[in-house]
């Protein structure tokens, strides 16, 4: 399965449902530097792709679905964006 999470800088607060508090400053600086607002990341932290706006996330998920289908994996993928 897949999950959509919101990445926030760890400032000593408790994480809310669907949030990931970044303690090692890897994702957020990378995302800011490259103008990224949404990424598809595997559990082993391999970045499949990224987009500049949340409205583009659906297209990225569609691209993933096409790539998976090309390799024989057929699944229903739905884009989920946390605002």
Short mmCIF file of the C-alpha atoms (twelve columns), coordinates in Angstrom:
data_MODEL
# 
_entry.id   MODEL 
# 
loop_
_atom_site.group_PDB 
_atom_site.id 
_atom_site.type_symbol 
_atom_site.label_atom_id 
_atom_site.label_alt_id 
_atom_site.label_comp_id 
_atom_site.label_asym_id 
_atom_site.label_seq_id 
_atom_site.Cartn_x 
_atom_site.Cartn_y 
_atom_site.Cartn_z 
_atom_site.pdbx_PDB_model_num 
ATOM 1  C CA . UNK A 1  0.000  0.000  0.000   1 
ATOM 2  C CA . UNK A 2  0.886  3.632  -0.249  1 
ATOM 3  C CA . UNK A 3  0.606  6.498  2.185   1 
ATOM 4  C CA . UNK A 4  0.524  10.248 1.799   1 
ATOM 5  C CA . UNK A 5  2.346  12.084 4.543   1 
ATOM 6  C CA . UNK A 6  3.087  15.699 5.256   1 
ATOM 7  C CA . UNK A 7  6.735  16.429 6.090   1 
ATOM 8  C CA . UNK A 8  7.333  19.021 8.800   1 
ATOM 9  C CA . UNK A 9  10.547 20.184 10.440  1 
ATOM 10 C CA . UNK A 10 10.952 18.738 13.924  1 
ATOM 11 C CA . UNK A 11 10.625 21.617 16.360  1 
ATOM 12 C CA . UNK A 12 9.881  19.521 19.427  1 
ATOM 13 C CA . UNK A 13 6.165  19.156 18.701  1 
ATOM 14 C CA . UNK A 14 4.293  15.877 18.538  1 
ATOM 15 C CA . UNK A 15 3.544  14.487 15.081  1 
ATOM 16 C CA . UNK A 16 -0.080 14.586 14.010  1 
ATOM 17 C CA . UNK A 17 -1.769 11.766 12.070  1 
ATOM 18 C CA . UNK A 18 -0.364 11.692 8.534   1 
ATOM 19 C CA . UNK A 19 2.705  13.775 9.453   1 
ATOM 20 C CA . UNK A 20 6.367  12.895 9.422   1 
ATOM 21 C CA . UNK A 21 8.612  15.033 11.622  1 
ATOM 22 C CA . UNK A 22 11.976 15.280 9.948   1 
ATOM 23 C CA . UNK A 23 14.789 15.139 12.492  1 
ATOM 24 C CA . UNK A 24 17.808 14.893 10.185  1 
ATOM 25 C CA . UNK A 25 17.075 17.749 7.715   1 
ATOM 26 C CA . UNK A 26 17.352 15.717 4.509   1 
ATOM 27 C CA . UNK A 27 13.959 15.892 2.793   1 
ATOM 28 C CA . UNK A 28 12.921 19.504 3.398   1 
ATOM 29 C CA . UNK A 29 16.197 21.217 2.375   1 
ATOM 30 C CA . UNK A 30 16.344 19.023 -0.762  1 
ATOM 31 C CA . UNK A 31 12.728 19.845 -1.589  1 
ATOM 32 C CA . UNK A 32 13.225 23.601 -1.061  1 
ATOM 33 C CA . UNK A 33 16.437 23.640 -3.110  1 
ATOM 34 C CA . UNK A 34 14.700 21.977 -6.065  1 
ATOM 35 C CA . UNK A 35 11.287 23.654 -5.787  1 
ATOM 36 C CA . UNK A 36 9.541  20.380 -4.911  1 
ATOM 37 C CA . UNK A 37 6.183  20.226 -3.139  1 
ATOM 38 C CA . UNK A 38 5.387  16.516 -3.611  1 
ATOM 39 C CA . UNK A 39 7.512  13.383 -4.099  1 
ATOM 40 C CA . UNK A 40 6.943  9.670  -4.592  1 
ATOM 41 C CA . UNK A 41 9.449  7.888  -2.344  1 
ATOM 42 C CA . UNK A 42 9.873  4.159  -1.824  1 
ATOM 43 C CA . UNK A 43 10.275 2.718  1.686   1 
ATOM 44 C CA . UNK A 44 14.032 2.399  0.972   1 
ATOM 45 C CA . UNK A 45 14.062 6.175  0.241   1 
ATOM 46 C CA . UNK A 46 14.553 5.833  -3.512  1 
ATOM 47 C CA . UNK A 47 12.866 8.879  -5.077  1 
ATOM 48 C CA . UNK A 48 10.720 7.820  -8.045  1 
ATOM 49 C CA . UNK A 49 9.742  11.354 -9.009  1 
ATOM 50 C CA . UNK A 50 8.851  14.807 -7.788  1 
ATOM 51 C CA . UNK A 51 6.660  17.746 -8.807  1 
ATOM 52 C CA . UNK A 52 6.645  21.482 -8.149  1 
ATOM 53 C CA . UNK A 53 2.962  21.797 -7.321  1 
ATOM 54 C CA . UNK A 54 0.426  19.643 -5.487  1 
ATOM 55 C CA . UNK A 55 -1.861 19.824 -8.525  1 
ATOM 56 C CA . UNK A 56 0.773  17.869 -10.473 1 
ATOM 57 C CA . UNK A 57 0.869  14.911 -8.071  1 
ATOM 58 C CA . UNK A 58 -1.898 13.074 -9.936  1 
ATOM 59 C CA . UNK A 59 0.159  13.143 -13.129 1 
ATOM 60 C CA . UNK A 60 3.132  11.697 -11.279 1 
ATOM 61 C CA . UNK A 61 0.973  8.875  -9.887  1 
ATOM 62 C CA . UNK A 62 -0.392 8.236  -13.406 1 
ATOM 63 C CA . UNK A 63 3.181  8.006  -14.723 1 
ATOM 64 C CA . UNK A 64 4.032  5.501  -11.989 1 
ATOM 65 C CA . UNK A 65 0.970  3.416  -12.915 1 
ATOM 66 C CA . UNK A 66 2.050  3.384  -16.593 1 
ATOM 67 C CA . UNK A 67 5.606  2.395  -15.660 1 
ATOM 68 C CA . UNK A 68 4.361  -0.405 -13.408 1 
ATOM 69 C CA . UNK A 69 1.968  -1.657 -16.100 1 
ATOM 70 C CA . UNK A 70 4.820  -1.692 -18.614 1 
ATOM 71 C CA . UNK A 71 6.615  -4.097 -16.270 1 
ATOM 72 C CA . UNK A 72 3.566  -6.336 -15.822 1 
ATOM 73 C CA . UNK A 73 2.212  -4.950 -12.560 1 
ATOM 74 C CA . UNK A 74 -1.378 -3.745 -12.776 1 
ATOM 75 C CA . UNK A 75 -2.858 -1.917 -9.821  1 
ATOM 76 C CA . UNK A 76 -5.288 0.853  -9.161  1 
ATOM 77 C CA . UNK A 77 -3.357 3.900  -7.952  1 
ATOM 78 C CA . UNK A 78 -4.997 7.014  -6.593  1 
ATOM 79 C CA . UNK A 79 -3.223 10.307 -5.958  1 
ATOM 80 C CA . UNK A 80 -3.541 11.620 -2.432  1 
ATOM 81 C CA . UNK A 81 -2.298 15.057 -1.519  1 
ATOM 82 C CA . UNK A 82 -2.178 16.522 1.956   1 
ATOM 83 C CA . UNK A 83 -2.756 20.261 1.881   1 
# 
